[in-house]
Amino acid sequence: MRISLALVPLLCACVGAPAGPASITAEVTSSAGDGDSRWTTDLQQRPTTGTTGTTGTTEPELPSEGFHCDPRLQDCPADHKCTPFASMGADDWNGARCVPLVTDPAGLGEPCETRDHSHSGLDDCGPGLMCWYFESLTDLRGRCLGLCRDDDTCEDPGARCYVQPSASYLCYPLCDPLAQDCPPPATLCVRSSSVDGFICRYAPAGEPAGAGMPCEGETDCAPGHVCDPADLVSGCAGERCCAPLCSLSQPNCPPGLDACEAYDPGPPPEYTDLGICRAP
Protein backbone atom coordinates (compact mmCIF):
# COMPACT_ATOMS: atom_id res chain seq x y z
CA MET A 1 0.00 0.00 0.00
CA ARG A 2 1.30 3.46 -0.92
CA ILE A 3 1.72 6.02 1.80
CA SER A 4 1.22 9.72 1.05
CA LEU A 5 4.04 11.82 2.46
CA ALA A 6 4.09 15.54 3.08
CA LEU A 7 6.36 17.66 0.90
CA VAL A 8 9.50 19.34 2.21
CA PRO A 9 10.13 22.34 -0.08
CA LEU A 10 13.72 22.92 -1.20
CA LEU A 11 15.21 25.88 -2.96
CA CYS A 12 14.73 25.46 -6.72
CA ALA A 13 17.95 24.26 -8.31
CA CYS A 14 16.94 25.01 -11.90
CA VAL A 15 19.53 26.77 -14.03
CA GLY A 16 18.28 30.06 -15.44
CA ALA A 17 14.72 31.36 -15.44
CA PRO A 18 12.95 31.04 -18.77
CA ALA A 19 10.25 33.58 -19.51
CA GLY A 20 7.55 30.94 -19.76
CA PRO A 21 6.46 27.69 -21.45
CA ALA A 22 7.09 27.19 -25.14
CA SER A 23 4.52 28.74 -27.46
CA ILE A 24 1.47 26.71 -28.45
CA THR A 25 1.71 25.44 -32.02
CA ALA A 26 0.46 21.87 -32.29
CA GLU A 27 -3.07 20.53 -32.52
CA VAL A 28 -4.30 17.88 -30.11
CA THR A 29 -4.69 14.53 -31.84
CA SER A 30 -5.21 12.04 -29.01
CA SER A 31 -8.50 10.15 -28.86
CA ALA A 32 -10.70 8.84 -26.10
CA GLY A 33 -9.85 5.43 -24.72
CA ASP A 34 -12.20 2.66 -23.64
CA GLY A 35 -13.96 2.99 -20.31
CA ASP A 36 -11.30 3.48 -17.65
CA SER A 37 -12.24 2.56 -14.08
CA ARG A 38 -9.59 4.79 -12.54
CA TRP A 39 -11.87 7.82 -13.01
CA THR A 40 -14.85 6.20 -11.36
CA THR A 41 -13.44 4.76 -8.14
CA ASP A 42 -14.18 6.63 -4.93
CA LEU A 43 -11.59 8.96 -3.48
CA GLN A 44 -9.80 7.44 -0.51
CA GLN A 45 -8.11 9.09 2.43
CA ARG A 46 -4.36 8.71 2.01
CA PRO A 47 -2.80 9.01 5.49
CA THR A 48 0.21 11.24 6.03
CA THR A 49 2.95 9.83 8.24
CA GLY A 50 5.98 12.03 7.85
CA THR A 51 8.17 14.03 5.53
CA THR A 52 9.91 12.93 2.39
CA GLY A 53 12.58 12.38 0.11
CA THR A 54 15.30 14.91 0.85
CA THR A 55 17.59 15.54 3.77
CA GLY A 56 17.82 18.53 6.06
CA THR A 57 15.74 19.95 8.87
CA THR A 58 14.93 23.37 7.43
CA GLU A 59 12.60 24.32 4.61
CA PRO A 60 14.20 26.97 2.36
CA GLU A 61 11.65 29.02 0.45
CA LEU A 62 10.79 28.07 -3.10
CA PRO A 63 10.76 30.77 -5.78
CA SER A 64 7.71 32.91 -5.07
CA GLU A 65 6.99 34.12 -8.61
CA GLY A 66 7.98 33.71 -12.24
CA PHE A 67 8.80 30.80 -14.55
CA HIS A 68 11.85 28.87 -13.33
CA CYS A 69 11.23 25.76 -15.47
CA ASP A 70 8.90 24.48 -18.20
CA PRO A 71 6.16 22.05 -17.02
CA ARG A 72 5.86 20.66 -20.55
CA LEU A 73 9.55 19.79 -20.75
CA GLN A 74 10.10 18.74 -17.10
CA ASP A 75 13.55 20.34 -17.12
CA CYS A 76 14.23 20.23 -13.37
CA PRO A 77 17.10 18.46 -11.55
CA ALA A 78 16.80 14.83 -10.50
CA ASP A 79 14.32 14.10 -7.70
CA HIS A 80 12.36 17.26 -8.59
CA LYS A 81 9.49 18.02 -10.92
CA CYS A 82 8.43 21.20 -12.70
CA THR A 83 4.96 22.28 -11.69
CA PRO A 84 2.76 25.28 -12.49
CA PHE A 85 1.89 27.42 -9.48
CA ALA A 86 0.20 30.69 -8.60
CA SER A 87 2.24 33.30 -6.75
CA MET A 88 0.70 35.13 -3.80
CA GLY A 89 -2.08 32.53 -3.52
CA ALA A 90 -3.72 33.63 -6.77
CA ASP A 91 -6.55 31.54 -8.23
CA ASP A 92 -4.86 30.82 -11.58
CA TRP A 93 -1.39 29.66 -12.58
CA ASN A 94 1.09 32.43 -13.35
CA GLY A 95 4.46 30.72 -12.95
CA ALA A 96 6.31 27.41 -12.77
CA ARG A 97 8.95 26.14 -10.37
CA CYS A 98 10.90 23.03 -9.43
CA VAL A 99 9.64 21.24 -6.33
CA PRO A 100 11.01 18.08 -4.68
CA LEU A 101 9.32 14.78 -5.45
CA VAL A 102 7.89 12.83 -2.56
CA THR A 103 8.94 9.27 -1.83
CA ASP A 104 6.71 6.84 -3.76
CA PRO A 105 4.65 9.52 -5.59
CA ALA A 106 1.10 8.93 -6.80
CA GLY A 107 0.56 7.94 -10.43
CA LEU A 108 -1.85 9.07 -13.13
CA GLY A 109 -5.45 8.97 -11.91
CA GLU A 110 -4.49 7.99 -8.36
CA PRO A 111 -5.65 9.82 -5.21
CA CYS A 112 -3.40 12.69 -4.19
CA GLU A 113 -3.24 15.71 -1.94
CA THR A 114 -2.08 19.31 -2.47
CA ARG A 115 -0.57 21.44 0.26
CA ASP A 116 -1.05 25.10 1.24
CA HIS A 117 -3.55 26.25 -1.43
CA SER A 118 -5.17 24.96 -4.61
CA HIS A 119 -2.57 26.42 -7.01
CA SER A 120 0.57 25.95 -4.91
CA GLY A 121 1.91 23.11 -7.08
CA LEU A 122 3.00 21.31 -3.88
CA ASP A 123 1.49 17.84 -4.13
CA ASP A 124 2.39 14.17 -3.92
CA CYS A 125 1.94 13.31 -7.62
CA GLY A 126 4.81 12.07 -9.74
CA PRO A 127 6.72 13.97 -12.46
CA GLY A 128 4.57 15.29 -15.29
CA LEU A 129 1.47 15.11 -13.06
CA MET A 130 -0.53 17.55 -10.95
CA CYS A 131 -3.13 17.02 -8.25
CA TRP A 132 -6.54 18.38 -9.32
CA TYR A 133 -10.30 17.75 -9.01
CA PHE A 134 -10.29 18.65 -5.32
CA GLU A 135 -13.03 17.79 -2.88
CA SER A 136 -13.27 21.52 -2.09
CA LEU A 137 -11.04 24.57 -1.70
CA THR A 138 -10.53 23.54 1.92
CA ASP A 139 -10.10 19.81 1.25
CA LEU A 140 -7.32 19.57 -1.32
CA ARG A 141 -7.52 15.82 -1.86
CA GLY A 142 -8.00 14.97 -5.51
CA ARG A 143 -6.54 12.94 -8.37
CA CYS A 144 -3.33 13.15 -10.35
CA LEU A 145 -3.90 14.55 -13.84
CA GLY A 146 -1.24 14.65 -16.53
CA LEU A 147 0.49 17.82 -17.67
CA CYS A 148 0.50 18.70 -21.37
CA ARG A 149 3.60 17.76 -23.33
CA ASP A 150 5.55 20.25 -25.44
CA ASP A 151 3.45 19.43 -28.53
CA ASP A 152 0.16 19.91 -26.61
CA THR A 153 -0.59 16.20 -26.54
CA CYS A 154 -1.14 14.03 -23.47
CA GLU A 155 0.47 10.83 -22.28
CA ASP A 156 -3.00 9.53 -21.43
CA PRO A 157 -4.90 8.76 -24.69
CA GLY A 158 -8.14 9.31 -22.77
CA ALA A 159 -7.32 12.97 -22.03
CA ARG A 160 -6.86 16.18 -23.97
CA CYS A 161 -4.62 19.19 -23.38
CA TYR A 162 -6.70 22.20 -22.40
CA VAL A 163 -5.04 25.09 -24.24
CA GLN A 164 -5.35 28.45 -22.51
CA PRO A 165 -4.61 31.85 -24.10
CA SER A 166 -1.16 32.18 -22.52
CA ALA A 167 -0.14 28.61 -21.72
CA SER A 168 -1.33 25.01 -21.59
CA TYR A 169 -0.85 22.82 -18.54
CA LEU A 170 -3.43 20.20 -17.64
CA CYS A 171 -4.63 17.17 -19.56
CA TYR A 172 -8.32 16.91 -18.70
CA PRO A 173 -9.97 13.48 -19.04
CA LEU A 174 -12.44 13.01 -21.87
CA CYS A 175 -15.98 12.08 -20.88
CA ASP A 176 -19.40 11.06 -22.19
CA PRO A 177 -21.72 14.12 -22.18
CA LEU A 178 -24.85 11.95 -22.09
CA ALA A 179 -23.60 9.80 -19.21
CA GLN A 180 -21.89 12.73 -17.40
CA ASP A 181 -19.31 10.21 -16.19
CA CYS A 182 -16.70 12.59 -14.76
CA PRO A 183 -14.77 11.69 -11.61
CA PRO A 184 -15.87 13.16 -8.30
CA PRO A 185 -16.15 15.73 -6.85
CA ALA A 186 -18.77 17.82 -8.66
CA THR A 187 -17.52 18.15 -12.22
CA LEU A 188 -19.23 18.72 -15.56
CA CYS A 189 -18.69 16.98 -18.88
CA VAL A 190 -18.63 19.97 -21.24
CA ARG A 191 -17.40 20.95 -24.69
CA SER A 192 -14.49 23.38 -24.80
CA SER A 193 -13.58 25.60 -27.73
CA SER A 194 -9.91 24.65 -27.33
CA VAL A 195 -10.48 20.88 -27.20
CA ASP A 196 -11.83 18.51 -29.85
CA GLY A 197 -14.19 16.69 -27.52
CA PHE A 198 -15.91 16.87 -24.15
CA ILE A 199 -13.76 17.20 -21.04
CA CYS A 200 -14.39 17.20 -17.30
CA ARG A 201 -14.41 20.65 -15.72
CA TYR A 202 -15.40 21.97 -12.32
CA ALA A 203 -19.02 22.92 -11.80
CA PRO A 204 -19.23 26.57 -10.65
CA ALA A 205 -20.65 27.46 -7.27
CA GLY A 206 -24.35 28.19 -7.07
CA GLU A 207 -27.40 26.80 -8.80
CA PRO A 208 -26.75 25.75 -12.41
CA ALA A 209 -29.01 27.00 -15.18
CA GLY A 210 -31.61 24.58 -16.53
CA ALA A 211 -33.22 24.24 -19.95
CA GLY A 212 -34.23 27.60 -21.42
CA MET A 213 -32.34 29.67 -18.85
CA PRO A 214 -29.75 32.28 -19.93
CA CYS A 215 -26.07 31.30 -19.91
CA GLU A 216 -22.71 32.73 -20.93
CA GLY A 217 -20.72 29.50 -21.21
CA GLU A 218 -20.99 25.72 -20.94
CA THR A 219 -20.18 25.56 -17.23
CA ASP A 220 -23.16 27.82 -16.43
CA CYS A 221 -25.59 25.06 -17.41
CA ALA A 222 -26.74 22.02 -15.47
CA PRO A 223 -25.09 18.66 -16.24
CA GLY A 224 -26.23 17.29 -19.59
CA HIS A 225 -26.89 20.75 -21.07
CA VAL A 226 -25.02 23.07 -23.43
CA CYS A 227 -25.16 26.84 -23.91
CA ASP A 228 -26.98 27.31 -27.25
CA PRO A 229 -27.80 30.46 -29.31
CA ALA A 230 -31.09 32.11 -28.32
CA ASP A 231 -32.83 31.48 -31.66
CA LEU A 232 -32.49 27.73 -31.12
CA VAL A 233 -34.01 27.69 -27.62
CA SER A 234 -37.71 28.44 -27.20
CA GLY A 235 -38.45 31.34 -24.87
CA CYS A 236 -34.79 32.26 -24.35
CA ALA A 237 -34.52 35.67 -22.66
CA GLY A 238 -30.79 36.16 -23.29
CA GLU A 239 -28.27 35.93 -26.11
CA ARG A 240 -27.71 32.27 -25.27
CA CYS A 241 -29.62 29.75 -23.17
CA CYS A 242 -29.12 26.22 -21.88
CA ALA A 243 -30.44 23.34 -23.96
CA PRO A 244 -30.49 19.64 -22.99
CA LEU A 245 -28.37 17.10 -24.80
CA CYS A 246 -30.13 14.06 -26.22
CA SER A 247 -29.51 10.68 -27.82
CA LEU A 248 -30.34 10.71 -31.54
CA SER A 249 -31.29 7.03 -31.35
CA GLN A 250 -33.43 7.42 -28.21
CA PRO A 251 -34.47 11.10 -28.00
CA ASN A 252 -36.14 12.39 -24.85
CA CYS A 253 -36.56 16.15 -25.10
CA PRO A 254 -38.75 18.50 -23.02
CA PRO A 255 -41.79 20.34 -24.43
CA GLY A 256 -40.83 23.35 -26.50
CA LEU A 257 -37.47 21.79 -27.38
CA ASP A 258 -38.86 18.74 -29.11
CA ALA A 259 -36.36 18.37 -31.95
CA CYS A 260 -33.28 16.26 -31.15
CA GLU A 261 -30.79 17.52 -33.73
CA ALA A 262 -27.25 16.30 -34.35
CA TYR A 263 -24.74 18.12 -32.17
CA ASP A 264 -22.10 18.04 -34.89
CA PRO A 265 -22.77 17.55 -38.62
CA GLY A 266 -19.54 15.58 -38.95
CA PRO A 267 -18.91 14.08 -35.49
CA PRO A 268 -16.07 11.76 -34.50
CA PRO A 269 -17.17 8.15 -33.86
CA GLU A 270 -17.65 8.63 -30.12
CA TYR A 271 -20.23 11.40 -30.67
CA THR A 272 -22.31 10.05 -33.57
CA ASP A 273 -25.37 9.55 -31.30
CA LEU A 274 -25.08 12.94 -29.59
CA GLY A 275 -27.79 15.53 -30.20
CA ILE A 276 -29.21 18.75 -28.75
CA CYS A 277 -32.85 19.42 -27.92
CA ARG A 278 -33.93 22.45 -29.95
CA ALA A 279 -37.04 24.34 -30.92
CA PRO A 280 -38.81 22.54 -33.79
CSV table of C-alpha atoms in Angstrom, one decimal:
chain,number,residue,atom,x,y,z
A,1,MET,CA,0.0,0.0,0.0
A,2,ARG,CA,1.3,3.5,-0.9
A,3,ILE,CA,1.7,6.0,1.8
A,4,SER,CA,1.2,9.7,1.0
A,5,LEU,CA,4.0,11.8,2.5
A,6,ALA,CA,4.1,15.5,3.1
A,7,LEU,CA,6.4,17.7,0.9
A,8,VAL,CA,9.5,19.3,2.2
A,9,PRO,CA,10.1,22.3,-0.1
A,10,LEU,CA,13.7,22.9,-1.2
A,11,LEU,CA,15.2,25.9,-3.0
A,12,CYS,CA,14.7,25.5,-6.7
A,13,ALA,CA,17.9,24.3,-8.3
A,14,CYS,CA,16.9,25.0,-11.9
A,15,VAL,CA,19.5,26.8,-14.0
A,16,GLY,CA,18.3,30.1,-15.4
A,17,ALA,CA,14.7,31.4,-15.4
A,18,PRO,CA,13.0,31.0,-18.8
A,19,ALA,CA,10.3,33.6,-19.5
A,20,GLY,CA,7.5,30.9,-19.8
A,21,PRO,CA,6.5,27.7,-21.5
A,22,ALA,CA,7.1,27.2,-25.1
A,23,SER,CA,4.5,28.7,-27.5
A,24,ILE,CA,1.5,26.7,-28.4
A,25,THR,CA,1.7,25.4,-32.0
A,26,ALA,CA,0.5,21.9,-32.3
A,27,GLU,CA,-3.1,20.5,-32.5
A,28,VAL,CA,-4.3,17.9,-30.1
A,29,THR,CA,-4.7,14.5,-31.8
A,30,SER,CA,-5.2,12.0,-29.0
A,31,SER,CA,-8.5,10.1,-28.9
A,32,ALA,CA,-10.7,8.8,-26.1
A,33,GLY,CA,-9.9,5.4,-24.7
A,34,ASP,CA,-12.2,2.7,-23.6
A,35,GLY,CA,-14.0,3.0,-20.3
A,36,ASP,CA,-11.3,3.5,-17.7
A,37,SER,CA,-12.2,2.6,-14.1
A,38,ARG,CA,-9.6,4.8,-12.5
A,39,TRP,CA,-11.9,7.8,-13.0
A,40,THR,CA,-14.8,6.2,-11.4
A,41,THR,CA,-13.4,4.8,-8.1
A,42,ASP,CA,-14.2,6.6,-4.9
A,43,LEU,CA,-11.6,9.0,-3.5
A,44,GLN,CA,-9.8,7.4,-0.5
A,45,GLN,CA,-8.1,9.1,2.4
A,46,ARG,CA,-4.4,8.7,2.0
A,47,PRO,CA,-2.8,9.0,5.5
A,48,THR,CA,0.2,11.2,6.0
A,49,THR,CA,2.9,9.8,8.2
A,50,GLY,CA,6.0,12.0,7.9
A,51,THR,CA,8.2,14.0,5.5
A,52,THR,CA,9.9,12.9,2.4
A,53,GLY,CA,12.6,12.4,0.1
A,54,THR,CA,15.3,14.9,0.8
A,55,THR,CA,17.6,15.5,3.8
A,56,GLY,CA,17.8,18.5,6.1
A,57,THR,CA,15.7,20.0,8.9
A,58,THR,CA,14.9,23.4,7.4
A,59,GLU,CA,12.6,24.3,4.6
A,60,PRO,CA,14.2,27.0,2.4
A,61,GLU,CA,11.7,29.0,0.5
A,62,LEU,CA,10.8,28.1,-3.1
A,63,PRO,CA,10.8,30.8,-5.8
A,64,SER,CA,7.7,32.9,-5.1
A,65,GLU,CA,7.0,34.1,-8.6
A,66,GLY,CA,8.0,33.7,-12.2
A,67,PHE,CA,8.8,30.8,-14.6
A,68,HIS,CA,11.8,28.9,-13.3
A,69,CYS,CA,11.2,25.8,-15.5
A,70,ASP,CA,8.9,24.5,-18.2
A,71,PRO,CA,6.2,22.1,-17.0
A,72,ARG,CA,5.9,20.7,-20.5
A,73,LEU,CA,9.6,19.8,-20.7
A,74,GLN,CA,10.1,18.7,-17.1
A,75,ASP,CA,13.5,20.3,-17.1
A,76,CYS,CA,14.2,20.2,-13.4
A,77,PRO,CA,17.1,18.5,-11.6
A,78,ALA,CA,16.8,14.8,-10.5
A,79,ASP,CA,14.3,14.1,-7.7
A,80,HIS,CA,12.4,17.3,-8.6
A,81,LYS,CA,9.5,18.0,-10.9
A,82,CYS,CA,8.4,21.2,-12.7
A,83,THR,CA,5.0,22.3,-11.7
A,84,PRO,CA,2.8,25.3,-12.5
A,85,PHE,CA,1.9,27.4,-9.5
A,86,ALA,CA,0.2,30.7,-8.6
A,87,SER,CA,2.2,33.3,-6.8
A,88,MET,CA,0.7,35.1,-3.8
A,89,GLY,CA,-2.1,32.5,-3.5
A,90,ALA,CA,-3.7,33.6,-6.8
A,91,ASP,CA,-6.5,31.5,-8.2
A,92,ASP,CA,-4.9,30.8,-11.6
A,93,TRP,CA,-1.4,29.7,-12.6
A,94,ASN,CA,1.1,32.4,-13.3
A,95,GLY,CA,4.5,30.7,-12.9
A,96,ALA,CA,6.3,27.4,-12.8
A,97,ARG,CA,8.9,26.1,-10.4
A,98,CYS,CA,10.9,23.0,-9.4
A,99,VAL,CA,9.6,21.2,-6.3
A,100,PRO,CA,11.0,18.1,-4.7
A,101,LEU,CA,9.3,14.8,-5.5
A,102,VAL,CA,7.9,12.8,-2.6
A,103,THR,CA,8.9,9.3,-1.8
A,104,ASP,CA,6.7,6.8,-3.8
A,105,PRO,CA,4.7,9.5,-5.6
A,106,ALA,CA,1.1,8.9,-6.8
A,107,GLY,CA,0.6,7.9,-10.4
A,108,LEU,CA,-1.9,9.1,-13.1
A,109,GLY,CA,-5.5,9.0,-11.9
A,110,GLU,CA,-4.5,8.0,-8.4
A,111,PRO,CA,-5.6,9.8,-5.2
A,112,CYS,CA,-3.4,12.7,-4.2
A,113,GLU,CA,-3.2,15.7,-1.9
A,114,THR,CA,-2.1,19.3,-2.5
A,115,ARG,CA,-0.6,21.4,0.3
A,116,ASP,CA,-1.0,25.1,1.2
A,117,HIS,CA,-3.5,26.3,-1.4
A,118,SER,CA,-5.2,25.0,-4.6
A,119,HIS,CA,-2.6,26.4,-7.0
A,120,SER,CA,0.6,26.0,-4.9
A,121,GLY,CA,1.9,23.1,-7.1
A,122,LEU,CA,3.0,21.3,-3.9
A,123,ASP,CA,1.5,17.8,-4.1
A,124,ASP,CA,2.4,14.2,-3.9
A,125,CYS,CA,1.9,13.3,-7.6
A,126,GLY,CA,4.8,12.1,-9.7
A,127,PRO,CA,6.7,14.0,-12.5
A,128,GLY,CA,4.6,15.3,-15.3
A,129,LEU,CA,1.5,15.1,-13.1
A,130,MET,CA,-0.5,17.6,-11.0
A,131,CYS,CA,-3.1,17.0,-8.2
A,132,TRP,CA,-6.5,18.4,-9.3
A,133,TYR,CA,-10.3,17.8,-9.0
A,134,PHE,CA,-10.3,18.6,-5.3
A,135,GLU,CA,-13.0,17.8,-2.9
A,136,SER,CA,-13.3,21.5,-2.1
A,137,LEU,CA,-11.0,24.6,-1.7
A,138,THR,CA,-10.5,23.5,1.9
A,139,ASP,CA,-10.1,19.8,1.2
A,140,LEU,CA,-7.3,19.6,-1.3
A,141,ARG,CA,-7.5,15.8,-1.9
A,142,GLY,CA,-8.0,15.0,-5.5
A,143,ARG,CA,-6.5,12.9,-8.4
A,144,CYS,CA,-3.3,13.1,-10.4
A,145,LEU,CA,-3.9,14.5,-13.8
A,146,GLY,CA,-1.2,14.6,-16.5
A,147,LEU,CA,0.5,17.8,-17.7
A,148,CYS,CA,0.5,18.7,-21.4
A,149,ARG,CA,3.6,17.8,-23.3
A,150,ASP,CA,5.6,20.2,-25.4
A,151,ASP,CA,3.4,19.4,-28.5
A,152,ASP,CA,0.2,19.9,-26.6
A,153,THR,CA,-0.6,16.2,-26.5
A,154,CYS,CA,-1.1,14.0,-23.5
A,155,GLU,CA,0.5,10.8,-22.3
A,156,ASP,CA,-3.0,9.5,-21.4
A,157,PRO,CA,-4.9,8.8,-24.7
A,158,GLY,CA,-8.1,9.3,-22.8
A,159,ALA,CA,-7.3,13.0,-22.0
A,160,ARG,CA,-6.9,16.2,-24.0
A,161,CYS,CA,-4.6,19.2,-23.4
A,162,TYR,CA,-6.7,22.2,-22.4
A,163,VAL,CA,-5.0,25.1,-24.2
A,164,GLN,CA,-5.3,28.4,-22.5
A,165,PRO,CA,-4.6,31.9,-24.1
A,166,SER,CA,-1.2,32.2,-22.5
A,167,ALA,CA,-0.1,28.6,-21.7
A,168,SER,CA,-1.3,25.0,-21.6
A,169,TYR,CA,-0.9,22.8,-18.5
A,170,LEU,CA,-3.4,20.2,-17.6
A,171,CYS,CA,-4.6,17.2,-19.6
A,172,TYR,CA,-8.3,16.9,-18.7
A,173,PRO,CA,-10.0,13.5,-19.0
A,174,LEU,CA,-12.4,13.0,-21.9
A,175,CYS,CA,-16.0,12.1,-20.9
A,176,ASP,CA,-19.4,11.1,-22.2
A,177,PRO,CA,-21.7,14.1,-22.2
A,178,LEU,CA,-24.8,12.0,-22.1
A,179,ALA,CA,-23.6,9.8,-19.2
A,180,GLN,CA,-21.9,12.7,-17.4
A,181,ASP,CA,-19.3,10.2,-16.2
A,182,CYS,CA,-16.7,12.6,-14.8
A,183,PRO,CA,-14.8,11.7,-11.6
A,184,PRO,CA,-15.9,13.2,-8.3
A,185,PRO,CA,-16.1,15.7,-6.9
A,186,ALA,CA,-18.8,17.8,-8.7
A,187,THR,CA,-17.5,18.1,-12.2
A,188,LEU,CA,-19.2,18.7,-15.6
A,189,CYS,CA,-18.7,17.0,-18.9
A,190,VAL,CA,-18.6,20.0,-21.2
A,191,ARG,CA,-17.4,21.0,-24.7
A,192,SER,CA,-14.5,23.4,-24.8
A,193,SER,CA,-13.6,25.6,-27.7
A,194,SER,CA,-9.9,24.7,-27.3
A,195,VAL,CA,-10.5,20.9,-27.2
A,196,ASP,CA,-11.8,18.5,-29.9
A,197,GLY,CA,-14.2,16.7,-27.5
A,198,PHE,CA,-15.9,16.9,-24.2
A,199,ILE,CA,-13.8,17.2,-21.0
A,200,CYS,CA,-14.4,17.2,-17.3
A,201,ARG,CA,-14.4,20.7,-15.7
A,202,TYR,CA,-15.4,22.0,-12.3
A,203,ALA,CA,-19.0,22.9,-11.8
A,204,PRO,CA,-19.2,26.6,-10.6
A,205,ALA,CA,-20.6,27.5,-7.3
A,206,GLY,CA,-24.4,28.2,-7.1
A,207,GLU,CA,-27.4,26.8,-8.8
A,208,PRO,CA,-26.7,25.7,-12.4
A,209,ALA,CA,-29.0,27.0,-15.2
A,210,GLY,CA,-31.6,24.6,-16.5
A,211,ALA,CA,-33.2,24.2,-19.9
A,212,GLY,CA,-34.2,27.6,-21.4
A,213,MET,CA,-32.3,29.7,-18.8
A,214,PRO,CA,-29.8,32.3,-19.9
A,215,CYS,CA,-26.1,31.3,-19.9
A,216,GLU,CA,-22.7,32.7,-20.9
A,217,GLY,CA,-20.7,29.5,-21.2
A,218,GLU,CA,-21.0,25.7,-20.9
A,219,THR,CA,-20.2,25.6,-17.2
A,220,ASP,CA,-23.2,27.8,-16.4
A,221,CYS,CA,-25.6,25.1,-17.4
A,222,ALA,CA,-26.7,22.0,-15.5
A,223,PRO,CA,-25.1,18.7,-16.2
A,224,GLY,CA,-26.2,17.3,-19.6
A,225,HIS,CA,-26.9,20.7,-21.1
A,226,VAL,CA,-25.0,23.1,-23.4
A,227,CYS,CA,-25.2,26.8,-23.9
A,228,ASP,CA,-27.0,27.3,-27.3
A,229,PRO,CA,-27.8,30.5,-29.3
A,230,ALA,CA,-31.1,32.1,-28.3
A,231,ASP,CA,-32.8,31.5,-31.7
A,232,LEU,CA,-32.5,27.7,-31.1
A,233,VAL,CA,-34.0,27.7,-27.6
A,234,SER,CA,-37.7,28.4,-27.2
A,235,GLY,CA,-38.5,31.3,-24.9
A,236,CYS,CA,-34.8,32.3,-24.4
A,237,ALA,CA,-34.5,35.7,-22.7
A,238,GLY,CA,-30.8,36.2,-23.3
A,239,GLU,CA,-28.3,35.9,-26.1
A,240,ARG,CA,-27.7,32.3,-25.3
A,241,CYS,CA,-29.6,29.7,-23.2
A,242,CYS,CA,-29.1,26.2,-21.9
A,243,ALA,CA,-30.4,23.3,-24.0
A,244,PRO,CA,-30.5,19.6,-23.0
A,245,LEU,CA,-28.4,17.1,-24.8
A,246,CYS,CA,-30.1,14.1,-26.2
A,247,SER,CA,-29.5,10.7,-27.8
A,248,LEU,CA,-30.3,10.7,-31.5
A,249,SER,CA,-31.3,7.0,-31.3
A,250,GLN,CA,-33.4,7.4,-28.2
A,251,PRO,CA,-34.5,11.1,-28.0
A,252,ASN,CA,-36.1,12.4,-24.9
A,253,CYS,CA,-36.6,16.1,-25.1
A,254,PRO,CA,-38.7,18.5,-23.0
A,255,PRO,CA,-41.8,20.3,-24.4
A,256,GLY,CA,-40.8,23.4,-26.5
A,257,LEU,CA,-37.5,21.8,-27.4
A,258,ASP,CA,-38.9,18.7,-29.1
A,259,ALA,CA,-36.4,18.4,-31.9
A,260,CYS,CA,-33.3,16.3,-31.2
A,261,GLU,CA,-30.8,17.5,-33.7
A,262,ALA,CA,-27.2,16.3,-34.3
A,263,TYR,CA,-24.7,18.1,-32.2
A,264,ASP,CA,-22.1,18.0,-34.9
A,265,PRO,CA,-22.8,17.6,-38.6
A,266,GLY,CA,-19.5,15.6,-38.9
A,267,PRO,CA,-18.9,14.1,-35.5
A,268,PRO,CA,-16.1,11.8,-34.5
A,269,PRO,CA,-17.2,8.1,-33.9
A,270,GLU,CA,-17.6,8.6,-30.1
A,271,TYR,CA,-20.2,11.4,-30.7
A,272,THR,CA,-22.3,10.0,-33.6
A,273,ASP,CA,-25.4,9.5,-31.3
A,274,LEU,CA,-25.1,12.9,-29.6
A,275,GLY,CA,-27.8,15.5,-30.2
A,276,ILE,CA,-29.2,18.8,-28.8
A,277,CYS,CA,-32.8,19.4,-27.9
A,278,ARG,CA,-33.9,22.5,-30.0
A,279,ALA,CA,-37.0,24.3,-30.9
A,280,PRO,CA,-38.8,22.5,-33.8
